[in-house]
């Protein structure tokens, strides 16, 4: 909880609106030229107070709903945006593993690089990772064709 249960903006705007209202009551009879300024400023500041209050009530309500909702376990949770479907992941893993096996003999890669690529293939989760590995394997193919 913040200051004043997160209604600090409402309180500050309310104090300013109240000060303007009092200033209008005191100064308007003495300075008629300021009448137009006060006619514009006072309702606008009170409207701002109302909007601040409604926005905070809305935020409080939205957060209270989130606190009451049941939390799903990681296995039941919806996939993250950009996550690939399971069938696409398995197909991509098989395809990329096969390409890595074919390239392993053609390009004399270090065992650490091959192990790293195998680890990345095993932990595929998103379409971006699949495309990244495909481009990396395409670069290896180009390297193999240049050397071979």
mmCIF file with all atom_site columns, C-alpha atoms in Angstrom:
data_model
loop_
_atom_site.group_PDB
_atom_site.id
_atom_site.type_symbol
_atom_site.label_atom_id
_atom_site.label_alt_id
_atom_site.label_comp_id
_atom_site.label_asym_id
_atom_site.label_entity_id
_atom_site.label_seq_id
_atom_site.pdbx_PDB_ins_code
_atom_site.Cartn_x
_atom_site.Cartn_y
_atom_site.Cartn_z
_atom_site.occupancy
_atom_site.B_iso_or_equiv
_atom_site.pdbx_formal_charge
_atom_site.auth_seq_id
_atom_site.auth_comp_id
_atom_site.auth_asym_id
_atom_site.auth_atom_id
_atom_site.pdbx_PDB_model_num
ATOM 1   C CA . UNK A 1 1   ? 0.000   0.000   0.000   1.00 0.00 ? 1   UNK A CA 1
ATOM 2   C CA . UNK A 1 2   ? 1.264   3.416   -0.865  1.00 0.00 ? 2   UNK A CA 1
ATOM 3   C CA . UNK A 1 3   ? 0.672   6.699   0.857   1.00 0.00 ? 3   UNK A CA 1
ATOM 4   C CA . UNK A 1 4   ? -2.989  7.237   1.785   1.00 0.00 ? 4   UNK A CA 1
ATOM 5   C CA . UNK A 1 5   ? -3.910  3.836   0.306   1.00 0.00 ? 5   UNK A CA 1
ATOM 6   C CA . UNK A 1 6   ? -2.623  5.019   -3.113  1.00 0.00 ? 6   UNK A CA 1
ATOM 7   C CA . UNK A 1 7   ? -4.999  7.987   -3.143  1.00 0.00 ? 7   UNK A CA 1
ATOM 8   C CA . UNK A 1 8   ? -2.212  10.550  -2.845  1.00 0.00 ? 8   UNK A CA 1
ATOM 9   C CA . UNK A 1 9   ? -2.910  11.995  -6.306  1.00 0.00 ? 9   UNK A CA 1
ATOM 10  C CA . UNK A 1 10  ? -6.593  12.314  -5.452  1.00 0.00 ? 10  UNK A CA 1
ATOM 11  C CA . UNK A 1 11  ? -5.836  14.097  -2.190  1.00 0.00 ? 11  UNK A CA 1
ATOM 12  C CA . UNK A 1 12  ? -3.351  16.499  -3.795  1.00 0.00 ? 12  UNK A CA 1
ATOM 13  C CA . UNK A 1 13  ? -5.738  17.331  -6.651  1.00 0.00 ? 13  UNK A CA 1
ATOM 14  C CA . UNK A 1 14  ? -8.562  17.704  -4.146  1.00 0.00 ? 14  UNK A CA 1
ATOM 15  C CA . UNK A 1 15  ? -6.535  20.128  -2.037  1.00 0.00 ? 15  UNK A CA 1
ATOM 16  C CA . UNK A 1 16  ? -5.727  22.164  -5.142  1.00 0.00 ? 16  UNK A CA 1
ATOM 17  C CA . UNK A 1 17  ? -9.377  22.140  -6.232  1.00 0.00 ? 17  UNK A CA 1
ATOM 18  C CA . UNK A 1 18  ? -10.495 23.216  -2.766  1.00 0.00 ? 18  UNK A CA 1
ATOM 19  C CA . UNK A 1 19  ? -7.917  26.018  -2.733  1.00 0.00 ? 19  UNK A CA 1
ATOM 20  C CA . UNK A 1 20  ? -9.125  27.207  -6.135  1.00 0.00 ? 20  UNK A CA 1
ATOM 21  C CA . UNK A 1 21  ? -12.732 27.072  -4.972  1.00 0.00 ? 21  UNK A CA 1
ATOM 22  C CA . UNK A 1 22  ? -11.926 29.146  -1.877  1.00 0.00 ? 22  UNK A CA 1
ATOM 23  C CA . UNK A 1 23  ? -9.852  31.571  -3.967  1.00 0.00 ? 23  UNK A CA 1
ATOM 24  C CA . UNK A 1 24  ? -12.783 31.921  -6.372  1.00 0.00 ? 24  UNK A CA 1
ATOM 25  C CA . UNK A 1 25  ? -15.163 32.743  -3.528  1.00 0.00 ? 25  UNK A CA 1
ATOM 26  C CA . UNK A 1 26  ? -12.730 35.293  -2.071  1.00 0.00 ? 26  UNK A CA 1
ATOM 27  C CA . UNK A 1 27  ? -11.205 36.870  -5.180  1.00 0.00 ? 27  UNK A CA 1
ATOM 28  C CA . UNK A 1 28  ? -14.042 36.838  -7.715  1.00 0.00 ? 28  UNK A CA 1
ATOM 29  C CA . UNK A 1 29  ? -15.987 39.742  -6.170  1.00 0.00 ? 29  UNK A CA 1
ATOM 30  C CA . UNK A 1 30  ? -12.800 41.805  -5.831  1.00 0.00 ? 30  UNK A CA 1
ATOM 31  C CA . UNK A 1 31  ? -11.394 41.012  -9.296  1.00 0.00 ? 31  UNK A CA 1
ATOM 32  C CA . UNK A 1 32  ? -14.215 40.463  -11.820 1.00 0.00 ? 32  UNK A CA 1
ATOM 33  C CA . UNK A 1 33  ? -11.699 39.924  -14.611 1.00 0.00 ? 33  UNK A CA 1
ATOM 34  C CA . UNK A 1 34  ? -10.609 36.641  -12.965 1.00 0.00 ? 34  UNK A CA 1
ATOM 35  C CA . UNK A 1 35  ? -14.167 35.301  -13.056 1.00 0.00 ? 35  UNK A CA 1
ATOM 36  C CA . UNK A 1 36  ? -13.609 33.541  -16.405 1.00 0.00 ? 36  UNK A CA 1
ATOM 37  C CA . UNK A 1 37  ? -10.384 31.896  -15.186 1.00 0.00 ? 37  UNK A CA 1
ATOM 38  C CA . UNK A 1 38  ? -12.092 30.537  -12.101 1.00 0.00 ? 38  UNK A CA 1
ATOM 39  C CA . UNK A 1 39  ? -15.170 29.424  -14.065 1.00 0.00 ? 39  UNK A CA 1
ATOM 40  C CA . UNK A 1 40  ? -12.838 27.316  -16.212 1.00 0.00 ? 40  UNK A CA 1
ATOM 41  C CA . UNK A 1 41  ? -10.338 26.135  -13.591 1.00 0.00 ? 41  UNK A CA 1
ATOM 42  C CA . UNK A 1 42  ? -12.562 25.074  -10.698 1.00 0.00 ? 42  UNK A CA 1
ATOM 43  C CA . UNK A 1 43  ? -14.788 22.560  -12.554 1.00 0.00 ? 43  UNK A CA 1
ATOM 44  C CA . UNK A 1 44  ? -11.767 21.157  -14.394 1.00 0.00 ? 44  UNK A CA 1
ATOM 45  C CA . UNK A 1 45  ? -9.852  20.516  -11.172 1.00 0.00 ? 45  UNK A CA 1
ATOM 46  C CA . UNK A 1 46  ? -12.858 18.902  -9.495  1.00 0.00 ? 46  UNK A CA 1
ATOM 47  C CA . UNK A 1 47  ? -13.303 16.728  -12.591 1.00 0.00 ? 47  UNK A CA 1
ATOM 48  C CA . UNK A 1 48  ? -9.625  15.761  -12.284 1.00 0.00 ? 48  UNK A CA 1
ATOM 49  C CA . UNK A 1 49  ? -10.216 14.809  -8.635  1.00 0.00 ? 49  UNK A CA 1
ATOM 50  C CA . UNK A 1 50  ? -13.127 12.603  -9.680  1.00 0.00 ? 50  UNK A CA 1
ATOM 51  C CA . UNK A 1 51  ? -11.052 10.935  -12.430 1.00 0.00 ? 51  UNK A CA 1
ATOM 52  C CA . UNK A 1 52  ? -8.134  10.281  -10.057 1.00 0.00 ? 52  UNK A CA 1
ATOM 53  C CA . UNK A 1 53  ? -10.479 8.729   -7.528  1.00 0.00 ? 53  UNK A CA 1
ATOM 54  C CA . UNK A 1 54  ? -12.206 6.547   -10.152 1.00 0.00 ? 54  UNK A CA 1
ATOM 55  C CA . UNK A 1 55  ? -8.880  5.437   -11.648 1.00 0.00 ? 55  UNK A CA 1
ATOM 56  C CA . UNK A 1 56  ? -7.574  4.373   -8.242  1.00 0.00 ? 56  UNK A CA 1
ATOM 57  C CA . UNK A 1 57  ? -10.804 2.542   -7.397  1.00 0.00 ? 57  UNK A CA 1
ATOM 58  C CA . UNK A 1 58  ? -10.572 0.755   -10.744 1.00 0.00 ? 58  UNK A CA 1
ATOM 59  C CA . UNK A 1 59  ? -6.949  -0.221  -10.118 1.00 0.00 ? 59  UNK A CA 1
ATOM 60  C CA . UNK A 1 60  ? -7.796  -1.450  -6.604  1.00 0.00 ? 60  UNK A CA 1
ATOM 61  C CA . UNK A 1 61  ? -10.664 -3.537  -7.971  1.00 0.00 ? 61  UNK A CA 1
ATOM 62  C CA . UNK A 1 62  ? -8.539  -5.027  -10.753 1.00 0.00 ? 62  UNK A CA 1
ATOM 63  C CA . UNK A 1 63  ? -5.752  -5.948  -8.344  1.00 0.00 ? 63  UNK A CA 1
ATOM 64  C CA . UNK A 1 64  ? -8.149  -7.458  -5.821  1.00 0.00 ? 64  UNK A CA 1
ATOM 65  C CA . UNK A 1 65  ? -9.494  -9.747  -8.552  1.00 0.00 ? 65  UNK A CA 1
ATOM 66  C CA . UNK A 1 66  ? -5.979  -10.846 -9.403  1.00 0.00 ? 66  UNK A CA 1
ATOM 67  C CA . UNK A 1 67  ? -5.220  -11.617 -5.751  1.00 0.00 ? 67  UNK A CA 1
ATOM 68  C CA . UNK A 1 68  ? -8.296  -13.814 -5.429  1.00 0.00 ? 68  UNK A CA 1
ATOM 69  C CA . UNK A 1 69  ? -7.749  -15.784 -8.627  1.00 0.00 ? 69  UNK A CA 1
ATOM 70  C CA . UNK A 1 70  ? -6.341  -19.272 -8.334  1.00 0.00 ? 70  UNK A CA 1
ATOM 71  C CA . UNK A 1 71  ? -2.808  -19.641 -9.530  1.00 0.00 ? 71  UNK A CA 1
ATOM 72  C CA . UNK A 1 72  ? -2.237  -22.373 -12.047 1.00 0.00 ? 72  UNK A CA 1
ATOM 73  C CA . UNK A 1 73  ? 0.715   -24.681 -11.764 1.00 0.00 ? 73  UNK A CA 1
ATOM 74  C CA . UNK A 1 74  ? 3.396   -24.291 -14.386 1.00 0.00 ? 74  UNK A CA 1
ATOM 75  C CA . UNK A 1 75  ? 2.294   -27.429 -16.175 1.00 0.00 ? 75  UNK A CA 1
ATOM 76  C CA . UNK A 1 76  ? -1.298  -26.186 -16.441 1.00 0.00 ? 76  UNK A CA 1
ATOM 77  C CA . UNK A 1 77  ? -0.384  -22.611 -17.299 1.00 0.00 ? 77  UNK A CA 1
ATOM 78  C CA . UNK A 1 78  ? -1.187  -21.320 -20.751 1.00 0.00 ? 78  UNK A CA 1
ATOM 79  C CA . UNK A 1 79  ? 1.790   -21.185 -23.061 1.00 0.00 ? 79  UNK A CA 1
ATOM 80  C CA . UNK A 1 80  ? 3.626   -17.915 -23.259 1.00 0.00 ? 80  UNK A CA 1
ATOM 81  C CA . UNK A 1 81  ? 2.916   -15.657 -26.224 1.00 0.00 ? 81  UNK A CA 1
ATOM 82  C CA . UNK A 1 82  ? 5.138   -16.772 -29.080 1.00 0.00 ? 82  UNK A CA 1
ATOM 83  C CA . UNK A 1 83  ? 5.447   -20.306 -27.712 1.00 0.00 ? 83  UNK A CA 1
ATOM 84  C CA . UNK A 1 84  ? 5.224   -22.936 -30.387 1.00 0.00 ? 84  UNK A CA 1
ATOM 85  C CA . UNK A 1 85  ? 2.649   -25.756 -30.276 1.00 0.00 ? 85  UNK A CA 1
ATOM 86  C CA . UNK A 1 86  ? 3.929   -29.146 -29.106 1.00 0.00 ? 86  UNK A CA 1
ATOM 87  C CA . UNK A 1 87  ? 3.624   -30.837 -32.509 1.00 0.00 ? 87  UNK A CA 1
ATOM 88  C CA . UNK A 1 88  ? 5.607   -28.040 -34.150 1.00 0.00 ? 88  UNK A CA 1
ATOM 89  C CA . UNK A 1 89  ? 8.301   -28.266 -31.492 1.00 0.00 ? 89  UNK A CA 1
ATOM 90  C CA . UNK A 1 90  ? 8.711   -32.016 -31.930 1.00 0.00 ? 90  UNK A CA 1
ATOM 91  C CA . UNK A 1 91  ? 8.879   -31.699 -35.729 1.00 0.00 ? 91  UNK A CA 1
ATOM 92  C CA . UNK A 1 92  ? 11.434  -28.906 -35.470 1.00 0.00 ? 92  UNK A CA 1
ATOM 93  C CA . UNK A 1 93  ? 13.533  -30.876 -32.980 1.00 0.00 ? 93  UNK A CA 1
ATOM 94  C CA . UNK A 1 94  ? 13.611  -33.908 -35.268 1.00 0.00 ? 94  UNK A CA 1
ATOM 95  C CA . UNK A 1 95  ? 14.428  -31.809 -38.338 1.00 0.00 ? 95  UNK A CA 1
ATOM 96  C CA . UNK A 1 96  ? 17.156  -29.802 -36.626 1.00 0.00 ? 96  UNK A CA 1
ATOM 97  C CA . UNK A 1 97  ? 18.707  -32.880 -35.020 1.00 0.00 ? 97  UNK A CA 1
ATOM 98  C CA . UNK A 1 98  ? 18.831  -34.603 -38.409 1.00 0.00 ? 98  UNK A CA 1
ATOM 99  C CA . UNK A 1 99  ? 20.487  -31.585 -40.024 1.00 0.00 ? 99  UNK A CA 1
ATOM 100 C CA . UNK A 1 100 ? 23.023  -31.393 -37.198 1.00 0.00 ? 100 UNK A CA 1
ATOM 101 C CA . UNK A 1 101 ? 23.856  -35.098 -37.656 1.00 0.00 ? 101 UNK A CA 1
ATOM 102 C CA . UNK A 1 102 ? 24.426  -34.573 -41.411 1.00 0.00 ? 102 UNK A CA 1
ATOM 103 C CA . UNK A 1 103 ? 26.574  -31.500 -40.809 1.00 0.00 ? 103 UNK A CA 1
ATOM 104 C CA . UNK A 1 104 ? 28.615  -33.060 -38.045 1.00 0.00 ? 104 UNK A CA 1
ATOM 105 C CA . UNK A 1 105 ? 30.700  -35.057 -40.488 1.00 0.00 ? 105 UNK A CA 1
ATOM 106 C CA . UNK A 1 106 ? 30.895  -32.377 -43.186 1.00 0.00 ? 106 UNK A CA 1
ATOM 107 C CA . UNK A 1 107 ? 32.025  -29.577 -40.911 1.00 0.00 ? 107 UNK A CA 1
ATOM 108 C CA . UNK A 1 108 ? 34.728  -30.346 -38.422 1.00 0.00 ? 108 UNK A CA 1
ATOM 109 C CA . UNK A 1 109 ? 33.025  -28.671 -35.507 1.00 0.00 ? 109 UNK A CA 1
ATOM 110 C CA . UNK A 1 110 ? 34.324  -28.722 -32.005 1.00 0.00 ? 110 UNK A CA 1
ATOM 111 C CA . UNK A 1 111 ? 32.550  -31.150 -29.705 1.00 0.00 ? 111 UNK A CA 1
ATOM 112 C CA . UNK A 1 112 ? 31.560  -28.262 -27.429 1.00 0.00 ? 112 UNK A CA 1
ATOM 113 C CA . UNK A 1 113 ? 29.786  -26.462 -30.309 1.00 0.00 ? 113 UNK A CA 1
ATOM 114 C CA . UNK A 1 114 ? 27.906  -29.635 -31.263 1.00 0.00 ? 114 UNK A CA 1
ATOM 115 C CA . UNK A 1 115 ? 26.931  -30.182 -27.635 1.00 0.00 ? 115 UNK A CA 1
ATOM 116 C CA . UNK A 1 116 ? 25.712  -26.614 -27.343 1.00 0.00 ? 116 UNK A CA 1
ATOM 117 C CA . UNK A 1 117 ? 23.583  -26.953 -30.464 1.00 0.00 ? 117 UNK A CA 1
ATOM 118 C CA . UNK A 1 118 ? 22.145  -30.257 -29.220 1.00 0.00 ? 118 UNK A CA 1
ATOM 119 C CA . UNK A 1 119 ? 21.272  -28.583 -25.918 1.00 0.00 ? 119 UNK A CA 1
ATOM 120 C CA . UNK A 1 120 ? 19.527  -25.727 -27.707 1.00 0.00 ? 120 UNK A CA 1
ATOM 121 C CA . UNK A 1 121 ? 17.566  -28.166 -29.843 1.00 0.00 ? 121 UNK A CA 1
ATOM 122 C CA . UNK A 1 122 ? 16.487  -30.093 -26.740 1.00 0.00 ? 122 UNK A CA 1
ATOM 123 C CA . UNK A 1 123 ? 15.253  -26.934 -25.010 1.00 0.00 ? 123 UNK A CA 1
ATOM 124 C CA . UNK A 1 124 ? 13.257  -25.449 -27.902 1.00 0.00 ? 124 UNK A CA 1
ATOM 125 C CA . UNK A 1 125 ? 10.166  -23.596 -26.717 1.00 0.00 ? 125 UNK A CA 1
ATOM 126 C CA . UNK A 1 126 ? 9.433   -20.718 -29.062 1.00 0.00 ? 126 UNK A CA 1
ATOM 127 C CA . UNK A 1 127 ? 9.235   -20.080 -32.781 1.00 0.00 ? 127 UNK A CA 1
ATOM 128 C CA . UNK A 1 128 ? 12.022  -17.536 -32.458 1.00 0.00 ? 128 UNK A CA 1
ATOM 129 C CA . UNK A 1 129 ? 14.365  -20.195 -31.094 1.00 0.00 ? 129 UNK A CA 1
ATOM 130 C CA . UNK A 1 130 ? 13.451  -22.530 -33.957 1.00 0.00 ? 130 UNK A CA 1
ATOM 131 C CA . UNK A 1 131 ? 14.182  -19.852 -36.552 1.00 0.00 ? 131 UNK A CA 1
ATOM 132 C CA . UNK A 1 132 ? 17.424  -18.924 -34.808 1.00 0.00 ? 132 UNK A CA 1
ATOM 133 C CA . UNK A 1 133 ? 18.633  -22.522 -34.903 1.00 0.00 ? 133 UNK A CA 1
ATOM 134 C CA . UNK A 1 134 ? 17.560  -22.911 -38.533 1.00 0.00 ? 134 UNK A CA 1
ATOM 135 C CA . UNK A 1 135 ? 19.616  -19.855 -39.497 1.00 0.00 ? 135 UNK A CA 1
ATOM 136 C CA . UNK A 1 136 ? 22.589  -21.125 -37.524 1.00 0.00 ? 136 UNK A CA 1
ATOM 137 C CA . UNK A 1 137 ? 22.406  -24.500 -39.266 1.00 0.00 ? 137 UNK A CA 1
ATOM 138 C CA . UNK A 1 138 ? 22.087  -22.750 -42.639 1.00 0.00 ? 138 UNK A CA 1
ATOM 139 C CA . UNK A 1 139 ? 25.280  -20.850 -41.857 1.00 0.00 ? 139 UNK A CA 1
ATOM 140 C CA . UNK A 1 140 ? 26.969  -24.146 -41.037 1.00 0.00 ? 140 UNK A CA 1
ATOM 141 C CA . UNK A 1 141 ? 25.788  -25.604 -44.355 1.00 0.00 ? 141 UNK A CA 1
ATOM 142 C CA . UNK A 1 142 ? 27.320  -22.656 -46.194 1.00 0.00 ? 142 UNK A CA 1
ATOM 143 C CA . UNK A 1 143 ? 30.535  -23.166 -44.268 1.00 0.00 ? 143 UNK A CA 1
ATOM 144 C CA . UNK A 1 144 ? 30.534  -26.855 -45.142 1.00 0.00 ? 144 UNK A CA 1
ATOM 145 C CA . UNK A 1 145 ? 29.952  -26.174 -48.833 1.00 0.00 ? 145 UNK A CA 1
ATOM 146 C CA . UNK A 1 146 ? 32.859  -23.711 -48.924 1.00 0.00 ? 146 UNK A CA 1
ATOM 147 C CA . UNK A 1 147 ? 35.256  -26.174 -47.304 1.00 0.00 ? 147 UNK A CA 1
ATOM 148 C CA . UNK A 1 148 ? 33.995  -29.223 -49.206 1.00 0.00 ? 148 UNK A CA 1
#
